[in-house]
XYZ file of C-alpha atoms in Angstrom:
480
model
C 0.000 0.000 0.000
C 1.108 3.525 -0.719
C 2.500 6.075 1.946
C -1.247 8.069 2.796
C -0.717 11.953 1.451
C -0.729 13.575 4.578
C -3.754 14.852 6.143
C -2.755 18.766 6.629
C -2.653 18.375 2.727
C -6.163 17.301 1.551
C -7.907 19.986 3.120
C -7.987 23.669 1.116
C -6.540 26.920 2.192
C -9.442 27.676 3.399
C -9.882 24.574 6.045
C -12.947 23.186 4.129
C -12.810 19.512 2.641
C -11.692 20.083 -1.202
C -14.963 18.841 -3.350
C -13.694 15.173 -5.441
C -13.836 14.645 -8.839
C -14.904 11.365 -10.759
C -12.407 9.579 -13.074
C -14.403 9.926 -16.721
C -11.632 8.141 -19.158
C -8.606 6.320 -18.380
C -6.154 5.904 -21.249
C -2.816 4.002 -19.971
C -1.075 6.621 -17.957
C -3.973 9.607 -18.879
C -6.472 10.491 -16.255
C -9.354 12.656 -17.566
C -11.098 13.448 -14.045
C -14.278 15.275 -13.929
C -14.811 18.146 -11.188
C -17.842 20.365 -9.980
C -17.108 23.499 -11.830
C -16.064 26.031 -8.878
C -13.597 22.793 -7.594
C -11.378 22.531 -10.731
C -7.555 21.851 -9.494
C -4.591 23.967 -10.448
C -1.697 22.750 -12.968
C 0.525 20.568 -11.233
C -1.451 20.050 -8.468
C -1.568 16.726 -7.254
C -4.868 14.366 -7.326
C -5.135 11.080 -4.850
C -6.712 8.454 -6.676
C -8.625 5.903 -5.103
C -8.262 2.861 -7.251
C -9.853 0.481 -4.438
C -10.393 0.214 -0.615
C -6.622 -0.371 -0.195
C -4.859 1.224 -3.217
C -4.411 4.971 -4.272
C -2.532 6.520 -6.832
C -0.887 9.778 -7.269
C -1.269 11.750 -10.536
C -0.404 15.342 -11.497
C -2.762 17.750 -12.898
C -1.135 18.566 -16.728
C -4.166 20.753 -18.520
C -7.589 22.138 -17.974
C -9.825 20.384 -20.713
C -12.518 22.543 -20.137
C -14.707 24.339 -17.191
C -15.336 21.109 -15.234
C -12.689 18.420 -16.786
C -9.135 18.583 -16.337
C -6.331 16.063 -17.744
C -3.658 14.166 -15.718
C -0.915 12.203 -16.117
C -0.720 9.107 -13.294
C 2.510 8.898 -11.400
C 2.244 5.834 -10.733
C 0.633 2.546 -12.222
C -3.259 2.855 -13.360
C -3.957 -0.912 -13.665
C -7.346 -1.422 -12.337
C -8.276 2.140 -12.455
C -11.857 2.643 -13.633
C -14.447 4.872 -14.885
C -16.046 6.247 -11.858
C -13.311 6.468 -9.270
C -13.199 8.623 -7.359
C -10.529 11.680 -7.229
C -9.419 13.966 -4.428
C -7.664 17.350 -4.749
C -5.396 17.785 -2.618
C -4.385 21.684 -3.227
C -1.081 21.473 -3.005
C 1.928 19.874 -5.904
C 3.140 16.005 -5.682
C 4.932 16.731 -1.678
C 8.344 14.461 -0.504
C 9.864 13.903 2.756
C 13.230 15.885 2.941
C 15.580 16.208 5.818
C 17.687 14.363 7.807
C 14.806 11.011 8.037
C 15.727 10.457 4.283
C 19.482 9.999 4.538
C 20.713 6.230 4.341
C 17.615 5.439 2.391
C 15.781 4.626 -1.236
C 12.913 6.588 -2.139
C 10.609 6.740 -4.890
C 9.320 9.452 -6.613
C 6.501 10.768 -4.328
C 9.191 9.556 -1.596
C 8.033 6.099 -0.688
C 10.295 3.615 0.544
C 11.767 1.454 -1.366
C 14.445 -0.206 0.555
C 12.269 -2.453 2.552
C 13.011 -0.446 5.594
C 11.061 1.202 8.491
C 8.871 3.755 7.502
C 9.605 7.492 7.781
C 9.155 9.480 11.142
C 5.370 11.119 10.992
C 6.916 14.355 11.559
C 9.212 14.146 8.838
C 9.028 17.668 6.923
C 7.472 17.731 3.320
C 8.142 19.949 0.741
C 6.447 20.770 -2.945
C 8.684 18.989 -6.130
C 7.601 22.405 -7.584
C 9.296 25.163 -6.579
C 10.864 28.456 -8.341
C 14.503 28.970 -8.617
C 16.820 31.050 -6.943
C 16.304 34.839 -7.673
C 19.500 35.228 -9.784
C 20.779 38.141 -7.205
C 20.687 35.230 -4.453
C 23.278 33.264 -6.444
C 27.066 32.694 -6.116
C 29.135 32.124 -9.020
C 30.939 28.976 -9.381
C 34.556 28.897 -9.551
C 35.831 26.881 -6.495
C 37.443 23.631 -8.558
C 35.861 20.460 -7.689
C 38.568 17.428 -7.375
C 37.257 14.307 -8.891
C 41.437 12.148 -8.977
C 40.135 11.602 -12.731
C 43.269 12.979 -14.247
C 41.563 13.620 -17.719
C 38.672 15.533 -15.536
C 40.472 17.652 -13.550
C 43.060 18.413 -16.258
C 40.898 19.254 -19.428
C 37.190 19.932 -17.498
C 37.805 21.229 -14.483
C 34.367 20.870 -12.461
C 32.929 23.685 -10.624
C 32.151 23.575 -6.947
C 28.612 24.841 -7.306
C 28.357 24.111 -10.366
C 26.665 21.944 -12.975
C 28.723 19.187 -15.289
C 26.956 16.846 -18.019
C 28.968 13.651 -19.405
C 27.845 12.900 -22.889
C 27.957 9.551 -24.229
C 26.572 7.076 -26.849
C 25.479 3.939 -25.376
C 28.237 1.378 -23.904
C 31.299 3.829 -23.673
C 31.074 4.585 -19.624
C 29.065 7.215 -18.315
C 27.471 5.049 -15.556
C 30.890 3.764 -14.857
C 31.878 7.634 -14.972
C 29.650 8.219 -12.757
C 29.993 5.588 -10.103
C 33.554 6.117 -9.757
C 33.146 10.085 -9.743
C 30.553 8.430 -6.414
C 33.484 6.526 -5.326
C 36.200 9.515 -5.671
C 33.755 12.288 -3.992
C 32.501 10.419 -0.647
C 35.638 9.888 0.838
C 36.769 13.390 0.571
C 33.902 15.131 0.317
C 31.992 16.243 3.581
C 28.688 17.203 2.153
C 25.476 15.387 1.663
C 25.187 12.958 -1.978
C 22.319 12.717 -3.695
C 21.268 9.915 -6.695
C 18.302 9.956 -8.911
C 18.209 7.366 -11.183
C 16.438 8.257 -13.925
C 14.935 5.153 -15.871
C 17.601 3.287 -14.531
C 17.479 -0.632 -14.414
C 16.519 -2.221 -11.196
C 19.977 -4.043 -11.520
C 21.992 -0.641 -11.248
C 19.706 1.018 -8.397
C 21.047 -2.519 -6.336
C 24.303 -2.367 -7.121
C 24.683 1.337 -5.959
C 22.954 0.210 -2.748
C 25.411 -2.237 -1.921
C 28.170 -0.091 -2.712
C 27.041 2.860 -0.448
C 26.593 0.007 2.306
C 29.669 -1.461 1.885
C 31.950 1.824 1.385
C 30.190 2.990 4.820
C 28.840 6.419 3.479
C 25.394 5.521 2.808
C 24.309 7.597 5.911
C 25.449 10.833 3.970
C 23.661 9.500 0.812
C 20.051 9.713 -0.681
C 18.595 7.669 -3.550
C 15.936 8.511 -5.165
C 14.876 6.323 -8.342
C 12.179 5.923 -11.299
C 12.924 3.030 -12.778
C 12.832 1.800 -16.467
C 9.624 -0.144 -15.525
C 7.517 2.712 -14.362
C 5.044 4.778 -15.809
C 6.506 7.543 -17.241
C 5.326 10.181 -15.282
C 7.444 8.804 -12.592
C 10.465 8.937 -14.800
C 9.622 12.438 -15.867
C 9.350 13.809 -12.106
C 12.317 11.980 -10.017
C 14.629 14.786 -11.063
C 12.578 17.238 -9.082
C 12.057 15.013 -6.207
C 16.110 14.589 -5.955
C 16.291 18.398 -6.656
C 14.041 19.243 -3.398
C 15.872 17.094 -1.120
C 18.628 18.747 -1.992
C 17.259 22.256 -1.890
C 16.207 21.643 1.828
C 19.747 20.537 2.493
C 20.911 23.513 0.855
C 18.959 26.203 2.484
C 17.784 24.921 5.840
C 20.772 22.991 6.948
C 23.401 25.077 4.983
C 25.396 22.249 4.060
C 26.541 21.689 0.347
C 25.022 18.883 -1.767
C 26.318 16.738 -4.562
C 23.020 16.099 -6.762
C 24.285 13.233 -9.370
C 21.300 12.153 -12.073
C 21.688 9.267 -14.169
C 20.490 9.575 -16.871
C 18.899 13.224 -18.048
C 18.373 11.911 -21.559
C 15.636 9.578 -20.143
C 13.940 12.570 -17.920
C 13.415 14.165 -21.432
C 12.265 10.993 -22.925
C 9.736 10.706 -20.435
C 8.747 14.317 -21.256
C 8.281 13.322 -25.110
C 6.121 10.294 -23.904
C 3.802 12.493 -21.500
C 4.230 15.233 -24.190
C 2.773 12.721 -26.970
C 0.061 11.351 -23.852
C -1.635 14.720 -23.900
C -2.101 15.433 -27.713
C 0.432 17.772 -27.739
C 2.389 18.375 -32.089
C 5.646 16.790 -31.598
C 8.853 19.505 -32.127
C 12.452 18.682 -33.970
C 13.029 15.008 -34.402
C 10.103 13.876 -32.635
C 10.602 15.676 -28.901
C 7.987 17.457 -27.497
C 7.604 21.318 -28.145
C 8.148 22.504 -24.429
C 11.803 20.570 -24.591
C 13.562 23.890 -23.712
C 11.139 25.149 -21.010
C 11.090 21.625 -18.854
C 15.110 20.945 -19.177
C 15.560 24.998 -17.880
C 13.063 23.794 -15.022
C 15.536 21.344 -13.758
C 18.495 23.226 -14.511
C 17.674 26.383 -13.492
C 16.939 25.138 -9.897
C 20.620 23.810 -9.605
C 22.120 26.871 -7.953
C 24.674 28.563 -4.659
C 23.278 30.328 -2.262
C 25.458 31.650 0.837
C 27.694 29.241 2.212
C 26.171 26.089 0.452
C 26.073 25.058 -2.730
C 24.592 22.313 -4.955
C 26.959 21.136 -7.048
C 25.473 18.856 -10.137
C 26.924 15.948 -12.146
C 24.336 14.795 -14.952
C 25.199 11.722 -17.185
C 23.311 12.300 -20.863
C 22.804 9.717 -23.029
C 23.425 10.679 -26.542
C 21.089 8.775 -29.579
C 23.151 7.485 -32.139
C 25.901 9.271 -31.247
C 24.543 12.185 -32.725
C 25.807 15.240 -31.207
C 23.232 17.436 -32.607
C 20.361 15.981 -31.020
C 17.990 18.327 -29.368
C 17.574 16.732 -26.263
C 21.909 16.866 -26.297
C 22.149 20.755 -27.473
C 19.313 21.724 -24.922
C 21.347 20.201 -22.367
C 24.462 20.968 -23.338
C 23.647 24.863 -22.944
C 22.662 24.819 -19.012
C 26.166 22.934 -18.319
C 29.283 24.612 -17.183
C 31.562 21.507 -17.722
C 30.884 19.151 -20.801
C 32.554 15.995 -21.040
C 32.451 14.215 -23.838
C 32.687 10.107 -24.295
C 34.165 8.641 -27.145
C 33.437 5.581 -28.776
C 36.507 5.398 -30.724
C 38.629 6.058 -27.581
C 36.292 3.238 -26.142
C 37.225 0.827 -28.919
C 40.817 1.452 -28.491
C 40.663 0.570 -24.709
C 41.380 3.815 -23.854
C 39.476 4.522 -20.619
C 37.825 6.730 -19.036
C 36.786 7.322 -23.231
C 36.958 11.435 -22.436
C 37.503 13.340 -25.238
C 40.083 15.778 -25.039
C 39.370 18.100 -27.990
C 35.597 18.111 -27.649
C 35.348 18.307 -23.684
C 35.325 21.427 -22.568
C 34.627 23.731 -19.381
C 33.853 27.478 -18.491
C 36.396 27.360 -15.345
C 39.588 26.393 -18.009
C 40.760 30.117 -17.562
C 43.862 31.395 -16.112
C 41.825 33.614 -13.682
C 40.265 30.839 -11.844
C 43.010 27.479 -12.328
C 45.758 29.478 -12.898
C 48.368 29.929 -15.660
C 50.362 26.869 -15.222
C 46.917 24.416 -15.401
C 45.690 26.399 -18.433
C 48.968 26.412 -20.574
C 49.727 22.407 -19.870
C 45.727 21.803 -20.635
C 45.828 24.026 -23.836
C 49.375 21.780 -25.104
C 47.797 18.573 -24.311
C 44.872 19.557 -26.797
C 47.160 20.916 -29.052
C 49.222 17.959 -29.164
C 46.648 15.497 -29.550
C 44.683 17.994 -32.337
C 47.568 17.641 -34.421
C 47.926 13.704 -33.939
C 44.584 13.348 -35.221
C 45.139 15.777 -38.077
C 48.068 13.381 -39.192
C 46.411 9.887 -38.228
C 45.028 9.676 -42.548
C 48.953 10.130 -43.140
C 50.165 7.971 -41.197
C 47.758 5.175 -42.482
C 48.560 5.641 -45.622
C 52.297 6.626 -45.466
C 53.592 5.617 -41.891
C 54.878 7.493 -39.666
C 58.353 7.824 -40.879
C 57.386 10.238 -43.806
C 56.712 12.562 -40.879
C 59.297 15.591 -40.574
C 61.237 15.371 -37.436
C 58.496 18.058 -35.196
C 55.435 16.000 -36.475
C 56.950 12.807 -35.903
C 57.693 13.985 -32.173
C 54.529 15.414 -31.535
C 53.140 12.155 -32.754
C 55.429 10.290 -30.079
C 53.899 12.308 -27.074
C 50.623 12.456 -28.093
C 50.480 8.764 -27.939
C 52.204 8.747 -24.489
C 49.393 11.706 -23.123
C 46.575 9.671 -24.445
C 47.925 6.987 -22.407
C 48.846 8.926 -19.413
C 45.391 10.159 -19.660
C 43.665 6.749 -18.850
C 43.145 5.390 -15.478
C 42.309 2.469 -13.571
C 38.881 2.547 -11.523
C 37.948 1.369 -8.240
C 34.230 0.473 -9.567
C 36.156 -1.664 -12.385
C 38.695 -3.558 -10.040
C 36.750 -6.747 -9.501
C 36.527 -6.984 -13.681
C 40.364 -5.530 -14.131
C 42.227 -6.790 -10.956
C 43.792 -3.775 -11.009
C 43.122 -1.508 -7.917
C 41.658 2.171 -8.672
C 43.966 5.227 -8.987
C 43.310 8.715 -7.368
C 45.902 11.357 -8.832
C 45.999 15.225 -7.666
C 45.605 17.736 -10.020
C 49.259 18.604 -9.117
C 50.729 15.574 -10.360
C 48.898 15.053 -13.403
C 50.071 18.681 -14.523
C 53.577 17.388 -13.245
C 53.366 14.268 -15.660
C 52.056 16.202 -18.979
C 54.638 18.859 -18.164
C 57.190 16.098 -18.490
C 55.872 14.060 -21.558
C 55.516 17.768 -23.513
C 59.204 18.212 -22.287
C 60.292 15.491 -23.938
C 61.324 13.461 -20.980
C 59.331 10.035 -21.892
C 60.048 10.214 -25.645
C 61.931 6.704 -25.044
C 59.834 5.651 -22.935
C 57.322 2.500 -24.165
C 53.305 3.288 -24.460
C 52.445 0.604 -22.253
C 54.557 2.070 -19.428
C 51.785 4.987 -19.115
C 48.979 3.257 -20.156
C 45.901 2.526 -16.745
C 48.628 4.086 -14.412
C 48.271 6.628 -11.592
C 50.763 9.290 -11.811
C 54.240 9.387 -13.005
C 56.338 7.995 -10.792
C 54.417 5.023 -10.898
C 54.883 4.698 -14.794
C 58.517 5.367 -14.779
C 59.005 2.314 -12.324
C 56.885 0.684 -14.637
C 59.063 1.539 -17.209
C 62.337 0.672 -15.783
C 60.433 -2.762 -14.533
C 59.910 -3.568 -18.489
C-alpha cells in the first residue's frame, strides 16, 4: 500500500474539505477526471486516486480540458483504475519527505520507501517537487574547482564547486561507470550530503549502488531517489525534481553543500516526449515534445549557490546514435558549465575513461580561476593530440616515418598523453584486478609537463597506459 498523502494536505486553504472529482476516461497513464465546476484543481497540483479500498494513486494535474474536466498524467501505475473512481484534490503539488529522516535510504518518486526499511518518522518535513529557482541576485558564481582524482577531468574539465557538469555519451562507452567512480572519488573526501536519482535506470543498477554505499560505509550521507525503467513515465519524468528538493532543503535549511548526481537526463526528457505525446500535444524537432527547452531549464535552473552552500550537479546524458546534434543533447548541453564528452573510438581502443580531449570542454579552463600553469599544460595537451589526429590519414597511408622530425615527435607524445590520460577505476577492479587510482591535479600537470618536455620520448606506451601518476609509470618503465 502507498504512503497516505498527509492529512494537513487534503484539506484547502481555506480549512474546508476540497470537493472530489470522478475519473471519466482512463487511457494508460492519462487520467481525464471530472470536477464540480467552482472545484477545478490547479496545474501541477496533485490528485489522490482511489483505485480500491486499499490502493491509491498519485497523478499530477497537466491541462484544464474545459470548465469542469481537467487532464492528468498518473505517477504511478493505473492498472485497475476505472471509470467512476473517485478523485481527491489535494491543493497542493506532488509533496516528498526531505531532511535528515531520508538519509541512508531509497525513495521513490513521491518519496516512498523502497528499501524495505522502516517507515519514515510522521513528523518528517514535506516539501512541494515544484518550486521556483533562486532569484539570480541570491546566487554565487561557481569557480571553487571540484577534485574528482580523474586525471583527464580535472586536467581538461575542471568541475565547478557549485556548479553543474553533463557527461555525454553514446550507449556502452562509460558514463554510468563515470559516474559511479566520480561516487566513489567524492565520498571519501567530500563532507557534504550525496544525492542519486536514477532516472529510468534498471533495477539491476539502483542494487548495485545500494550495496556499494553500504559497503563503502557512506550511505548515511547518501540519498537515492529512483524511477525506474519499468515505471510509468510520469514517474520517470518527475524523479529529477524530487532529488532536486531534497537537496534544496539541504541547501537552504541545513546550509550544508550537496552533490546532486542524475543518471540519466536523456531519459527525464524521454519521459517528457512520452507524456508530451500522452496529452495530444504536435511533436517539435526530431520527434521531442515542443516545451523541450522550457522543462530541461526547469531542472536546470533550480541547480544553484546560495550563501555558504552550494549544490553542485553531475548529470550523465545519453546521446542517440551518437549524434551530437540531437535536441535533447544541445538543450542540455547549454545549461552545463563543464561538458565531457565520451568517445566511442577512444572506447574501442581501450582507452578509458573514453573522455575526449578536444571536444570536452569547461567554463572554469581560464587562467583567472586554475591558474596559468593548469591552463597552458591543458591548452598543449589539446594541441598535441589535435595535431595527432590531423596526421592519423597520413600515417595510415604513409607511416609514420614520412613525418618531418616536429610532427613525428609530436606524434610520439601524443600517444604517451593519451595513455597517461587513462586510469584504472575502483568500480572496475573486480573486472580488471587492477586496484583504482586517485591522482591530484598537481601531479597530473607534473606528468604532462614532463611528456611535452620530452622526458618520456623513449619511454614504451604501455609504461603509461591505466597508471596513476608518473612515478608510478617510470618504475613501470624501468620494470619492463
Amino acid at each position: 500500500m502507498n504512503d497516505p498523502v498527509p492529512e494537513q494536505i487534503l484539506q484547502k486553504s481555506s480549512g474546508h474539505q476540497a470537493l472530489p472529482g470522478r475519473v471519466v476516461a482512463v487511457r494508460g497513464a492519462v487520467i481525464d477526471v471530472q470536477f464540480p465546476e467552482d472545484a477545478l484543481p490547479e496545474i501541477e497540483e496533485a490528485l489522490s486516486v482511489i483505485v480500491d479500498d486499499e490502493h491509491t494513486i498519485i497523478a499530477e494535474v497537466q491541462a484544464h480540458l474545459d470548465v469542469t474536466t481537467i487532464r492528468a498524467i498518473a505517477i504511478e501505475p493505473t492498472t485497475g483504475l476505472r471509470r467512476g473512481s473517485t478523485a481527491n484534490r489535494t491543493s497542493a503539488p506532488i509533496m516528498v519527505p526531505v531532511g535528515d529522516a531520508v538519509l541512508g535510504r531509497l525513495l521513490g518518486v513521491t518519496g516512498n520507501i523502497a528499501d524495505g526499511g522502516a517507515a519514515l518518522p510522521p513528523d518528517t518535513p514535506r516539501w512541494p517537487i515544484h518550486r521556483k529557482p533562486l532569484p539570480f541576485a541570491d546566487q554565487q558564481g561557481a569557480t571553487d574547482l571540484f577534485m574528482t582524482g580523474i586525471k583527464a577531468i580535472d586536467l581538461l574539465t575542471p568541475l565547478a564547486r557549485g556548479g553543474k557538469a553533463a557527461m555525454f555519451g553514446g550507449a556502452g562507452v562509460g558514463k554510468t561507470v563515470l559516474v559511479m567512480e566520480l561516487i566513489h572519488a567524492m565520498v571519501s573526501g567530500y563532507q557534504g550530503i550525496s544525492i542519486f536519482a536514477g532516472v529510468g535506470e534498471r533495477s539491476r543498477e539502483g542494487h548495485e549502488l545500494l550495496l556499494d554505499m553500504r559497503q563503502s560505509g557512506v550511505i548515511d550521507r547518501t540519498v537515492l531517489v529512483y524511477g525506474q525503467m519499468n515505471e510509468p513515465p510520469g514517474a520517470r519524468w518527475r524523479v529529477p525534481m524530487t532529488a532536486l528538493t531534497m537537496a534544496e532543503y539541504f541547501r537552504d535549511e541545513d546550509h550544508r553543500n550537496v552533490l546532486l548526481l542524475m543518471d540519466n537526463v536523456f531519459r527525464f526528457v524521454q519521459a517528457g516526449a512520452e507524456i508530451s505525446g500522452l496529452l495530444g500535444r504536435l511533436p517539435s524537432r526530431v520527434g521531442y515534445q515542443p516545451t523541450l527547452a522550457s522543462e530541461v531549464a526547469a531542472l536546470q535552473e533550480r541547480i544553484a549557490s546560495v550563501g555558504d552552500a552550494a549544490v553542485t550537479s553531475v548529470q550523465a546524458v545519453y546521446v542517440p546514435a551518437d549524434d551530437f546534434t540531437d535536441p535533447a543533447v544541445t538543450t542540455i548541453a547549454a545549461h552545463a558549465d563543464s561538458i565531457v564528452v565520451l568517445s566511442r573510438n577512444m572506447a574501442a581502443e581501450g582507452m578509458y575513461p573514453a573522455i575526449d580531449p578536444i571536444a570536452s570542454s569547461s567554463v572554469l579552463l581560464d587562467p583567472l580561476i586554475v591558474g596559468q600553469e593548469h591552463t597552458e599544460i591543458a591548452i598543449a595537451v589539446r594541441g598535441a593530440i589535435e595535431r595527432y589526429r590531423e596526421l592519423q590519414d597520413v600515417i595510415a597511408l604513409l607511416g609514420v616515418e614520412e613525418l618531418g622530425a616536429e610532427d613525428r615527435r609530436n606524434v610520439t607524445r601524443a600517444r604517451l598523453l593519451q595513455s597517461f590520460l587513462t586510469q584504472p577505476f575502483t568500480v572496475t577492479q573486480a573486472f580488471t584486478d587492477t586496484p583504482g587510482r586517485s591522482v591530484s591535479l598537481a601531479e597530473t600537470i607534473a606528468g604532462c609537463r614532463a611528456i611535452l618536455g620530452g622526458e618520456c620520448d623513449k619511454w614504451q606506451q604501455r609504461s603509461l597506459y591505466m597508471v596513476g601518476n608518473l612515478d608510478e609509470a617510470r618504475a613501470k618503465e624501468a620494470a619492463s
